[in-house]
């Protein structure tokens, strides 16, 4: 079984994390029946030369039989046609069964376009990849994240992008430990990470040996000029778009790092109410987020959205005010240690996803937070 | 300028009863009591096209959808909002959960009736939420694509796309033609037409095209399982809340 792992990022800062995720995905595949070991090769596209700590451990380097590098001009978006040409060329030379894309925000685009180009089959945001005879199965979200679809890919090459946080999903937490002592309430989600892939990732990252120079770690993967793709490919620097502004965001936002988060749902009513919640949160050194409808209605910017289309947060305490609890929203708060929900409707779905629920007006709770507790 | 906007009519999944998700059967039949709506992700895309047209009069906008649903009320709304041409591609087979085949029909229509300066898509739509159709169609049309676009702006014949990801905020000046995939658009909702605009649009009908989709290698769906996030869910009274909060917050 041959697996081709593709990472495309403008800078090298995130690439080692992507490489870990890819190697653990390959590790968790299992072996085809009667098949030999899986060979995984890595191709990295970046605007910068390989960094010295690109694959900092021997285990990470050994996870990939071949390590290739191709320099791109500008962002991955600008260089996408060139990237697709190089990937297609390399894949045709080696007949890979599975092509994995991960991490970068362009993984879905690259996976699907590669599948069409090579007459393979595609799957985006996949979790729990497994070999099933001569097929590949994976799960992914469907019905607005209310269901998981179990999918089987048949036509090779299988072109799959891995869900970025698939290795970070919190596993099911027991309510008592093995001595029978009660532990803090946690989620009992059916949406659990594959713990073998998580363990493999941790093992790969933690092994500590001598680091060879990055310059001899990667072979160049330029497109040969005498191939059809080489003649037709967009030359470095040419693009369908010119980037006129690029503001990078490094590190996490205050919302993602806060220990206490107050979240306003559509039921709070408007921008003024949000202002009151912000004041209460500030008093307690907390942060404020919103459900998506609040941002869509213009009460605040999308940078404050918590949920599948916004941020995933991990506070110690998350207080949800007047949000009904749709699945896309719950995906953003599922990693909170403790969730307290307030909603006037005692049947609101949010209560089933909370540790404590209060069937009341959200203002009653904010009033409590405004006092000296 | 010529713009093609791809949109979808979907079930309103926010109104599905919670217990209807708790089964491993294909949910499609169990949720058909819900109303149909214009896909949330596509409202902002249609509005983006209209905003471009506001700034550049004479822009031609065609909205196309692949559906076996008559959808007349939705189409009238699109005409009333200012969309010049609405096309419904009725497939001969059921293309639910078949993004490659759906993309092929859209690409075929675009190739036959183009060229377009921009082809716009929303990022995803239920039930499949595959996030494949826009990219597959772009590849079939050999168009560059830019995704996660929050805003499109045009002036003096130039088009600018504002793209936002977890790690960056970027602005691109585009060379047409290009496929644009919008996500979390700044203007999330399609404009509401006036009564006069609705009346004027009431006589218009969508063009109907019947097609057979090519056999393409879509993933086979083996089954579904519920994605539930559950916690202890202990309900407490408002009177108990102050003591609970005091105990919890003092640990922070």
Coordinates of C-alpha atoms in Angstrom, one line a residue:
Chain A
X1 CA 0.0 0.0 0.0
X2 CA 1.5 3.4 -1.0
X3 CA 0.5 6.6 0.6
X4 CA 1.4 10.0 -0.6
X5 CA 1.2 12.8 2.0
X6 CA 0.9 16.4 0.8
X7 CA 1.3 19.5 2.9
X8 CA 1.1 23.0 1.4
X9 CA 1.8 25.9 3.7
X10 CA 3.3 29.3 3.0
X11 CA 5.6 29.0 6.0
X12 CA 7.3 26.1 7.8
X13 CA 6.0 26.9 11.3
X14 CA 3.0 24.6 11.0
X15 CA 4.4 21.9 8.8
X16 CA 5.9 19.7 11.5
X17 CA 2.5 19.6 13.2
X18 CA 0.9 18.6 9.9
X19 CA 3.5 15.9 9.3
X20 CA 2.7 14.4 12.7
X21 CA -1.0 14.3 11.9
X22 CA -0.3 12.7 8.5
X23 CA 2.0 10.0 10.0
X24 CA -0.5 9.1 12.7
X25 CA -3.3 8.9 10.1
X26 CA -1.1 6.5 8.0
X27 CA -0.3 4.5 11.2
X28 CA -4.0 4.1 12.1
X29 CA -4.9 2.8 8.6
X30 CA -3.9 -0.7 9.3
X31 CA -2.7 -3.1 6.7
X32 CA -4.6 -4.4 3.7
X33 CA -5.4 -8.1 3.9
X34 CA -2.4 -10.1 2.9
X35 CA -0.5 -6.9 2.2
X36 CA 2.9 -5.7 3.2
X37 CA 3.9 -2.6 5.2
X38 CA 2.5 0.7 4.1
X39 CA 5.0 3.1 2.4
X40 CA 4.3 6.7 3.0
X41 CA 6.1 9.5 1.1
X42 CA 5.9 13.2 1.9
X43 CA 5.7 16.2 -0.4
X44 CA 5.9 19.7 1.1
X45 CA 5.0 22.9 -0.8
X46 CA 6.2 26.1 0.8
X47 CA 7.3 29.6 -0.1
X48 CA 10.3 29.2 2.2
X49 CA 13.2 26.6 2.1
X50 CA 12.9 23.7 4.6
X51 CA 13.5 24.9 8.1
X52 CA 16.1 23.2 10.3
X53 CA 13.5 21.8 12.6
X54 CA 11.1 20.8 9.9
X55 CA 10.9 17.2 11.0
X56 CA 12.7 17.5 14.3
X57 CA 12.8 13.8 15.4
X58 CA 14.2 10.6 13.9
X59 CA 10.7 9.0 14.2
X60 CA 9.1 11.8 12.2
X61 CA 11.7 11.4 9.5
X62 CA 11.4 7.7 9.4
X63 CA 7.7 7.9 9.1
X64 CA 8.2 8.9 5.5
X65 CA 10.3 6.8 3.0
X66 CA 10.7 9.7 0.6
X67 CA 10.6 13.4 1.6
X68 CA 10.2 15.9 -1.3
X69 CA 10.0 19.6 -1.3
X70 CA 8.8 22.1 -3.9
X71 CA 9.1 25.8 -3.5
X72 CA 6.1 27.9 -4.5
X73 CA 5.8 31.6 -5.2
X74 CA 3.3 33.5 -3.1
X75 CA 0.5 31.8 -1.2
X76 CA -0.9 28.3 -1.7
X77 CA -4.0 29.9 -3.3
X78 CA -1.9 31.7 -5.9
X79 CA 0.2 28.7 -6.6
X80 CA -2.6 26.1 -6.7
X81 CA -2.4 25.2 -10.4
X82 CA 1.3 24.7 -10.1
X83 CA 0.9 22.6 -7.0
X84 CA -1.8 20.4 -8.7
X85 CA 0.5 19.9 -11.7
X86 CA 3.4 18.7 -9.5
X87 CA 1.2 16.4 -7.4
X88 CA -0.3 14.8 -10.5
X89 CA 3.1 14.3 -12.0
X90 CA 4.6 12.7 -8.9
X91 CA 1.5 10.5 -8.4
X92 CA 1.5 9.2 -12.0
X93 CA 5.1 8.2 -11.6
X94 CA 4.6 6.1 -8.5
X95 CA 0.9 4.9 -8.6
X96 CA -0.1 5.7 -5.1
X97 CA -3.2 4.2 -3.6
X98 CA -4.0 7.0 -1.2
X99 CA -3.1 10.7 -1.3
X100 CA -3.6 12.5 2.1
X101 CA -3.8 16.3 2.4
X102 CA -4.0 18.0 5.7
X103 CA -3.8 20.9 7.9
X104 CA -3.6 23.9 5.7
X105 CA -6.8 25.7 4.8
X106 CA -6.2 24.6 1.2
X107 CA -6.3 20.9 1.8
X108 CA -9.9 20.4 0.7
X109 CA -9.3 22.3 -2.6
X110 CA -6.1 20.3 -3.3
X111 CA -7.7 16.9 -2.5
X112 CA -10.8 17.3 -4.6
X113 CA -9.1 18.9 -7.6
X114 CA -6.5 16.1 -7.5
X115 CA -9.2 13.5 -7.5
X116 CA -10.9 15.0 -10.5
X117 CA -7.6 15.4 -12.3
X118 CA -6.5 11.8 -11.7
X119 CA -10.1 10.2 -12.0
X120 CA -9.9 9.1 -8.4
X121 CA -12.4 9.6 -5.6
X122 CA -12.4 12.3 -3.0
X123 CA -13.4 12.9 0.6
X124 CA -12.9 16.0 2.6
X125 CA -12.6 16.6 6.4
X126 CA -12.3 12.9 6.9
X127 CA -11.8 11.1 10.2
X128 CA -11.0 7.5 11.2
X129 CA -9.5 6.3 8.0
X130 CA -9.4 2.5 7.7
X131 CA -8.6 0.0 5.1
X132 CA -11.5 -2.3 4.3
X133 CA -10.3 -5.0 1.9
X134 CA -9.5 -3.2 -1.3
X135 CA -11.4 -0.1 -0.3
X136 CA -10.9 2.8 2.1
X137 CA -13.5 3.7 4.6
X138 CA -13.7 7.0 6.6
X139 CA -16.3 8.9 8.5
X140 CA -17.2 12.6 8.0
X141 CA -19.9 14.9 9.1
X142 CA -23.2 15.2 7.3
X143 CA -26.6 16.8 7.8
X144 CA -25.1 20.0 9.3
X145 CA -22.9 18.0 11.7
X146 CA -25.9 16.2 13.2
X147 CA -24.8 12.8 11.7
X148 CA -21.6 11.0 10.8
X149 CA -21.6 9.4 7.4
X150 CA -19.5 6.3 7.0
X151 CA -18.1 6.4 3.5
X152 CA -16.3 4.0 1.3
X153 CA -13.9 5.2 -1.5
X154 CA -13.5 2.8 -4.4
X155 CA -11.8 4.5 -7.3
X156 CA -8.1 5.0 -6.8
X157 CA -6.2 7.2 -6.1
X158 CA -8.2 8.0 -3.0
X159 CA -7.7 11.7 -2.4
X160 CA -8.6 12.6 1.2
X161 CA -8.2 15.7 3.3
X162 CA -8.1 15.1 7.0
X163 CA -10.2 17.1 9.3
X164 CA -7.8 19.6 10.9
X165 CA -8.8 18.9 14.6
X166 CA -9.5 15.2 14.2
X167 CA -6.5 14.2 16.4
X168 CA -7.5 16.7 19.0
X169 CA -11.1 15.6 19.7
X170 CA -11.6 15.0 23.4
X171 CA -12.1 11.3 24.1
X172 CA -15.0 10.1 26.2
X173 CA -14.4 10.9 29.9
X174 CA -15.7 8.6 32.6
X175 CA -17.7 10.1 35.4
X176 CA -15.8 8.0 37.9
X177 CA -12.2 6.9 37.9
X178 CA -11.0 3.4 38.5
X179 CA -11.3 3.7 42.3
X180 CA -15.0 4.7 41.9
X181 CA -14.2 8.4 42.8
X182 CA -16.4 10.9 41.0
X183 CA -14.5 13.1 38.5
X184 CA -15.6 16.3 37.0
X185 CA -18.4 15.9 34.5
X186 CA -17.2 15.5 31.0
X187 CA -18.6 14.9 27.6
X188 CA -19.8 11.4 26.7
X189 CA -19.6 12.0 23.0
X190 CA -19.9 9.4 20.3
X191 CA -17.6 11.7 18.3
X192 CA -14.4 10.5 19.9
X193 CA -10.9 10.6 18.5
X194 CA -9.1 7.4 17.5
X195 CA -6.9 7.0 20.5
X196 CA -4.4 4.8 18.7
X197 CA -3.8 7.6 16.2
X198 CA -3.4 10.1 19.0
X199 CA -1.0 7.8 20.8
X200 CA 1.0 7.3 17.7
X201 CA 1.2 11.0 17.1
X202 CA 2.4 11.6 20.6
X203 CA 5.1 8.9 20.3
X204 CA 6.3 10.3 17.0
X205 CA 6.6 13.8 18.3
X206 CA 8.3 12.9 21.5
X207 CA 11.1 10.7 20.3
X208 CA 14.4 12.6 20.8
X209 CA 17.4 11.9 18.6
X210 CA 19.9 13.8 16.6
X211 CA 18.5 16.2 13.9
X212 CA 20.1 16.1 10.5
X213 CA 20.3 19.2 8.4
X214 CA 17.0 20.1 6.7
X215 CA 18.9 20.7 3.4
X216 CA 19.7 16.9 3.1
X217 CA 16.4 15.8 4.5
X218 CA 14.3 16.8 1.5
X219 CA 14.8 16.1 -2.2
X220 CA 13.7 18.6 -4.7
X221 CA 10.4 17.9 -6.5
X222 CA 10.5 20.4 -9.4
X223 CA 8.5 19.6 -12.5
X224 CA 10.6 18.2 -15.3
X225 CA 10.5 20.5 -18.3
X226 CA 10.2 17.7 -20.8
X227 CA 6.9 16.5 -19.4
X228 CA 3.4 17.6 -20.5
X229 CA 2.8 19.1 -17.2
X230 CA 6.1 20.8 -17.1
X231 CA 5.5 22.6 -20.4
X232 CA 1.9 23.6 -19.5
X233 CA 2.3 24.4 -15.8
X234 CA 2.1 27.9 -14.7
X235 CA 5.6 29.2 -14.1
X236 CA 6.6 30.2 -10.7
X237 CA 5.4 33.7 -10.0
X238 CA 2.4 33.7 -12.5
X239 CA -1.0 33.5 -10.9
X240 CA -4.6 34.3 -11.5
X241 CA -4.5 36.7 -8.6
X242 CA -2.2 39.2 -7.0
X243 CA -2.1 39.3 -3.2
X244 CA -2.4 43.0 -2.2
X245 CA -2.6 42.4 1.5
X246 CA -1.7 39.5 3.9
X247 CA -2.1 39.8 7.7
X248 CA -0.9 36.7 9.4
X249 CA -2.3 35.6 12.7
X250 CA 0.1 33.8 15.0
X251 CA -0.9 32.3 18.3
X252 CA -4.3 32.0 19.7
X253 CA -6.9 34.7 20.3
X254 CA -8.0 35.8 23.7
X255 CA -11.2 33.9 23.2
X256 CA -9.3 30.6 22.6
X257 CA -7.1 31.1 25.6
X258 CA -9.6 32.3 28.2
X259 CA -10.4 30.2 31.2
X260 CA -13.9 31.7 31.4
X261 CA -16.0 32.3 28.3
X262 CA -19.5 33.8 28.1
X263 CA -21.3 33.0 24.9
X264 CA -24.3 35.0 23.7
X265 CA -26.8 33.3 21.4
X266 CA -29.5 34.8 19.2
X267 CA -31.9 34.9 22.2
X268 CA -30.0 37.8 23.8
X269 CA -31.7 40.0 21.4
X270 CA -29.1 42.4 20.0
X271 CA -25.9 44.4 20.2
X272 CA -26.7 46.2 23.4
X273 CA -27.3 43.0 25.2
X274 CA -23.9 41.8 24.0
X275 CA -22.3 44.9 25.4
X276 CA -23.7 44.1 28.8
X277 CA -22.3 40.5 28.6
X278 CA -18.9 41.9 27.6
X279 CA -18.9 44.1 30.7
X280 CA -19.8 41.2 32.9
X281 CA -17.1 39.0 31.3
X282 CA -14.5 41.7 31.6
X283 CA -15.2 42.0 35.3
X284 CA -14.4 38.4 35.8
X285 CA -11.4 38.4 33.4
X286 CA -13.3 36.3 30.9
X287 CA -13.8 36.4 27.2
X288 CA -17.0 36.7 25.1
X289 CA -18.0 34.7 22.1
X290 CA -21.2 34.4 20.1
X291 CA -23.1 31.9 18.1
X292 CA -23.0 32.3 14.4
X293 CA -26.5 34.0 13.9
X294 CA -25.3 36.9 16.1
X295 CA -22.5 37.7 13.8
X296 CA -24.6 37.1 10.7
X297 CA -27.0 39.7 12.1
X298 CA -24.2 42.1 12.5
X299 CA -24.1 42.3 16.3
X300 CA -20.4 41.6 16.3
X301 CA -17.6 40.4 13.9
X302 CA -17.1 36.8 12.8
X303 CA -13.9 36.7 14.8
X304 CA -16.2 36.2 17.9
X305 CA -18.1 33.2 16.5
X306 CA -17.7 30.0 18.4
X307 CA -18.6 26.9 16.5
X308 CA -17.7 24.9 13.4
X309 CA -17.6 28.1 11.3
X310 CA -15.6 30.0 13.9
X311 CA -13.5 29.1 16.8
X312 CA -13.2 25.9 18.9
X313 CA -12.6 26.9 22.5
X314 CA -11.3 25.0 25.6
X315 CA -12.1 27.1 28.6
X316 CA -12.5 25.7 32.1
X317 CA -15.9 27.3 32.3
X318 CA -18.2 28.1 29.4
X319 CA -21.5 29.9 30.2
X320 CA -23.9 29.8 27.2
X321 CA -26.6 32.5 27.3
X322 CA -29.8 32.1 25.2
X323 CA -28.3 29.8 22.5
X324 CA -30.5 26.9 21.4
X325 CA -27.6 24.5 20.9
X326 CA -27.4 23.5 17.3
X327 CA -24.7 20.9 16.4
X328 CA -22.4 23.3 14.5
X329 CA -22.3 25.5 17.6
X330 CA -21.8 22.6 20.1
X331 CA -18.8 21.5 18.0
X332 CA -17.1 24.7 19.1
X333 CA -17.7 24.3 22.9
X334 CA -17.4 20.5 23.2
X335 CA -13.9 20.7 24.6
X336 CA -14.9 23.0 27.5
X337 CA -14.3 21.5 31.0
X338 CA -17.6 22.7 32.3
X339 CA -20.6 24.0 30.4
X340 CA -23.4 26.0 32.1
X341 CA -26.4 26.9 29.9
X342 CA -29.2 29.3 30.4
X343 CA -32.3 29.3 28.2
X344 CA -35.9 30.2 28.7
X345 CA -37.0 27.0 26.9
X346 CA -36.5 24.0 29.2
X347 CA -36.6 21.8 26.1
X348 CA -33.7 23.6 24.4
X349 CA -31.1 21.1 23.0
X350 CA -28.3 23.0 24.7
X351 CA -29.3 21.5 28.1
X352 CA -28.5 18.0 26.9
X353 CA -25.0 19.2 26.0
X354 CA -24.4 21.0 29.3
X355 CA -23.2 20.0 32.8
X356 CA -25.7 22.4 34.4
X357 CA -28.8 24.0 33.0
X358 CA -30.9 26.8 34.2
X359 CA -34.3 27.4 32.6
X360 CA -34.4 31.1 33.0
X361 CA -33.9 34.4 31.2
X362 CA -30.2 35.0 30.4
X363 CA -30.4 38.4 32.1
X364 CA -31.0 36.7 35.5
X365 CA -27.7 35.0 35.2
X366 CA -25.8 38.0 34.0
X367 CA -27.3 39.9 37.0
X368 CA -25.7 37.3 39.3
X369 CA -22.4 37.6 37.5
X370 CA -22.5 41.4 37.9
X371 CA -22.7 41.0 41.7
X372 CA -19.8 40.3 44.0
X373 CA -20.0 36.5 44.2
Chain B
X1 CA -19.5 41.2 -16.6
X2 CA -21.1 37.7 -16.6
X3 CA -21.6 36.0 -13.3
X4 CA -22.9 32.4 -12.7
X5 CA -24.1 31.7 -9.1
X6 CA -24.6 28.1 -8.1
X7 CA -27.2 27.6 -5.3
X8 CA -29.1 24.9 -3.5
X9 CA -32.6 24.5 -2.0
X10 CA -32.3 22.4 1.2
X11 CA -34.3 21.2 4.2
X12 CA -34.3 23.4 7.3
X13 CA -32.4 21.1 9.6
X14 CA -32.6 23.5 12.5
X15 CA -36.3 22.4 12.9
X16 CA -35.6 18.7 13.0
X17 CA -36.8 17.1 16.3
X18 CA -33.8 16.1 18.3
X19 CA -34.9 12.4 18.6
X20 CA -35.1 12.1 14.8
X21 CA -31.3 12.3 14.7
X22 CA -31.0 9.4 17.1
X23 CA -31.0 6.6 14.7
X24 CA -28.6 4.9 12.3
X25 CA -31.1 4.9 9.4
X26 CA -30.6 7.3 6.6
X27 CA -32.2 10.4 7.9
X28 CA -33.4 11.7 4.6
X29 CA -36.8 10.3 4.9
X30 CA -37.3 11.0 8.5
X31 CA -36.8 14.7 8.1
X32 CA -39.1 15.5 5.2
X33 CA -41.6 17.2 7.4
X34 CA -39.2 20.2 7.6
X35 CA -39.7 23.2 5.4
X36 CA -37.4 23.9 2.5
X37 CA -35.2 27.0 2.4
X38 CA -32.5 28.6 0.4
X39 CA -29.2 27.1 1.6
X40 CA -27.8 29.5 4.2
X41 CA -24.4 29.5 2.7
X42 CA -25.8 30.4 -0.7
X43 CA -27.8 33.4 0.4
X44 CA -24.7 35.5 0.9
X45 CA -23.3 34.4 -2.4
X46 CA -26.3 35.5 -4.3
X47 CA -26.2 38.8 -2.4
X48 CA -22.5 39.2 -3.3
X49 CA -23.4 38.8 -7.0
X50 CA -26.1 41.5 -6.7
X51 CA -23.8 43.9 -4.9
X52 CA -21.3 43.6 -7.8
X53 CA -24.2 44.3 -10.2
X54 CA -25.2 47.3 -8.1
X55 CA -21.7 48.8 -8.6
X56 CA -21.4 47.7 -12.2
X57 CA -24.7 48.2 -14.0
X58 CA -25.1 45.8 -17.0
X59 CA -23.7 42.9 -15.1
X60 CA -25.5 39.7 -16.1
X61 CA -26.3 37.3 -13.3
X62 CA -27.5 33.7 -13.8
X63 CA -28.4 31.6 -10.8
X64 CA -28.4 27.8 -11.4
X65 CA -29.3 24.9 -9.3
X66 CA -29.4 21.1 -9.7
X67 CA -32.6 19.8 -8.2
X68 CA -35.6 17.7 -9.0
X69 CA -37.7 20.1 -6.9
X70 CA -40.0 22.5 -8.7
X71 CA -38.9 25.3 -6.4
X72 CA -41.1 27.9 -8.1
X73 CA -41.5 30.1 -5.0
X74 CA -37.8 30.3 -4.5
X75 CA -37.2 31.2 -8.1
X76 CA -39.7 34.0 -8.0
X77 CA -37.9 35.4 -5.0
X78 CA -34.6 35.3 -6.9
X79 CA -36.1 37.2 -9.9
X80 CA -37.6 39.7 -7.5
X81 CA -34.3 40.3 -5.8
X82 CA -32.7 41.2 -9.1
X83 CA -31.3 37.9 -10.5
X84 CA -31.7 38.1 -14.3
X85 CA -31.8 34.5 -15.2
X86 CA -32.6 31.4 -13.1
X87 CA -31.9 27.9 -14.4
X88 CA -33.0 24.6 -12.9
X89 CA -31.1 21.5 -14.0
X90 CA -33.3 18.5 -13.3
X91 CA -31.2 15.4 -13.1
X92 CA -32.7 12.1 -14.3
X93 CA -31.3 10.3 -11.3
X94 CA -31.2 11.1 -7.6
X95 CA -27.9 13.0 -7.0
X96 CA -28.3 13.3 -3.2
X97 CA -24.8 12.7 -1.7
X98 CA -23.2 12.6 -5.1
X99 CA -21.1 15.8 -5.3
X100 CA -18.9 14.7 -8.3
X101 CA -22.0 14.1 -10.4
X102 CA -23.6 17.3 -9.3
X103 CA -20.4 19.3 -10.1
X104 CA -20.3 17.7 -13.5
X105 CA -23.8 19.0 -14.4
X106 CA -22.9 22.5 -13.2
X107 CA -19.7 22.5 -15.1
X108 CA -21.4 21.2 -18.2
X109 CA -23.9 24.0 -18.0
X110 CA -21.2 26.6 -17.4
X111 CA -19.1 25.4 -20.3
X112 CA -22.1 25.4 -22.7
X113 CA -23.4 28.9 -21.8
X114 CA -20.1 30.6 -20.8
X115 CA -17.7 32.2 -20.7
X116 CA -18.4 33.7 -17.3
X117 CA -16.1 36.1 -15.5
X118 CA -16.9 34.7 -12.1
X119 CA -18.6 31.5 -11.0
X120 CA -19.7 31.7 -7.4
X121 CA -20.5 29.0 -4.9
X122 CA -21.3 28.6 -1.2
X123 CA -18.9 26.5 0.7
X124 CA -21.2 23.6 1.5
X125 CA -24.8 22.5 1.7
X126 CA -26.7 19.8 3.6
X127 CA -27.4 16.9 3.6
X128 CA -23.9 15.9 2.4
X129 CA -21.9 19.0 3.4
X130 CA -19.2 17.4 1.2
X131 CA -17.3 20.7 0.4
X132 CA -16.5 19.1 -3.0
X133 CA -18.9 20.6 -5.6
X134 CA -17.2 24.0 -6.0
X135 CA -13.6 22.5 -6.3
X136 CA -14.7 19.7 -8.5
X137 CA -16.5 22.0 -10.9
X138 CA -13.6 24.4 -10.9
X139 CA -11.3 21.6 -11.9
X140 CA -13.6 20.3 -14.6
X141 CA -13.7 23.8 -16.0
X142 CA -10.0 24.3 -15.6
X143 CA -10.5 27.4 -13.6
X144 CA -8.4 28.7 -10.7
X145 CA -10.4 28.8 -7.5
X146 CA -10.2 31.0 -4.4
X147 CA -12.1 29.8 -1.3
X148 CA -13.0 31.1 2.1
X149 CA -13.9 34.4 0.5
X150 CA -15.8 36.7 2.8
X151 CA -16.3 39.6 0.5
X152 CA -16.1 40.5 -3.1
X153 CA -15.6 44.1 -4.2
X154 CA -15.4 45.6 -7.6
X155 CA -14.5 49.0 -8.9
X156 CA -13.1 50.4 -12.2
X157 CA -13.3 46.9 -13.7
X158 CA -11.2 45.3 -11.0
X159 CA -12.4 42.6 -8.6
X160 CA -11.0 42.2 -5.2
X161 CA -11.6 39.2 -2.9
X162 CA -11.1 39.3 0.8
X163 CA -10.2 35.8 2.1
X164 CA -10.1 34.9 5.8
X165 CA -8.6 31.7 7.3
X166 CA -7.7 30.7 10.8
X167 CA -4.2 32.0 10.3
X168 CA -4.5 35.0 8.0
X169 CA -6.6 37.7 6.4
X170 CA -5.7 38.2 2.7
X171 CA -6.8 40.4 -0.1
X172 CA -6.5 39.4 -3.7
X173 CA -7.0 41.3 -6.9
X174 CA -8.4 38.7 -9.3
X175 CA -7.9 38.1 -13.0
X176 CA -11.1 36.7 -14.4
X177 CA -12.2 34.0 -15.0
X178 CA -12.2 32.4 -11.6
X179 CA -14.3 30.3 -9.4
X180 CA -15.1 31.9 -6.0
X181 CA -16.2 29.9 -3.0
X182 CA -17.6 32.1 -0.3
X183 CA -17.7 31.3 3.4
X184 CA -19.1 33.4 6.3
X185 CA -19.8 36.3 3.8
X186 CA -19.9 39.8 5.3
X187 CA -23.4 40.2 3.8
X188 CA -25.0 37.0 5.0
X189 CA -28.5 37.4 3.7
X190 CA -30.1 37.8 0.3
X191 CA -31.9 41.2 0.0
X192 CA -35.6 41.3 0.6
X193 CA -37.5 42.4 -2.5
X194 CA -40.2 45.0 -2.3
X195 CA -43.8 44.0 -3.0
X196 CA -43.6 45.9 -6.3
X197 CA -40.5 43.8 -7.2
X198 CA -42.3 40.6 -6.3
X199 CA -45.3 41.5 -8.4
X200 CA -43.1 42.3 -11.3
X201 CA -41.3 39.0 -11.0
X202 CA -44.4 36.9 -10.6
X203 CA -44.7 36.1 -14.3
X204 CA -41.1 34.9 -14.7
X205 CA -40.2 31.2 -14.6
X206 CA -36.9 29.4 -14.3
X207 CA -35.5 27.7 -17.4
X208 CA -35.7 24.0 -17.0
X209 CA -33.0 21.7 -18.4
X210 CA -33.2 17.9 -18.0
X211 CA -30.0 16.1 -17.9
X212 CA -28.5 12.7 -17.1
X213 CA -25.5 12.9 -14.8
X214 CA -22.3 11.2 -15.8
X215 CA -21.2 8.2 -13.8
X216 CA -18.4 9.6 -11.6
X217 CA -16.6 8.0 -8.7
X218 CA -18.5 9.5 -5.7
X219 CA -17.8 7.9 -2.3
X220 CA -20.3 5.2 -1.5
X221 CA -22.3 5.9 1.7
X222 CA -22.4 2.8 3.9
X223 CA -24.5 4.2 6.6
X224 CA -25.0 6.9 9.2
X225 CA -24.6 7.2 12.9
X226 CA -25.8 10.0 15.2
X227 CA -23.2 12.6 16.2
X228 CA -24.4 13.5 19.7
X229 CA -22.6 15.6 22.2
X230 CA -24.0 14.7 25.6
X231 CA -23.2 15.8 29.2
X232 CA -24.9 15.2 32.5
X233 CA -27.3 18.0 32.0
X234 CA -28.3 18.6 35.6
X235 CA -31.0 21.2 35.8
X236 CA -30.8 23.6 38.7
X237 CA -33.2 26.3 39.8
X238 CA -32.4 30.0 39.4
X239 CA -32.2 30.2 43.2
X240 CA -29.4 27.7 43.3
X241 CA -27.4 29.5 40.6
X242 CA -25.6 32.1 42.7
X243 CA -24.1 29.5 45.0
X244 CA -23.1 27.3 42.1
X245 CA -21.5 30.1 40.2
X246 CA -19.6 31.3 43.3
X247 CA -18.2 27.8 43.9
X248 CA -17.1 27.4 40.3
X249 CA -15.7 30.9 39.7
X250 CA -13.6 30.9 42.8
X251 CA -11.7 27.9 41.4
X252 CA -10.5 30.0 38.4

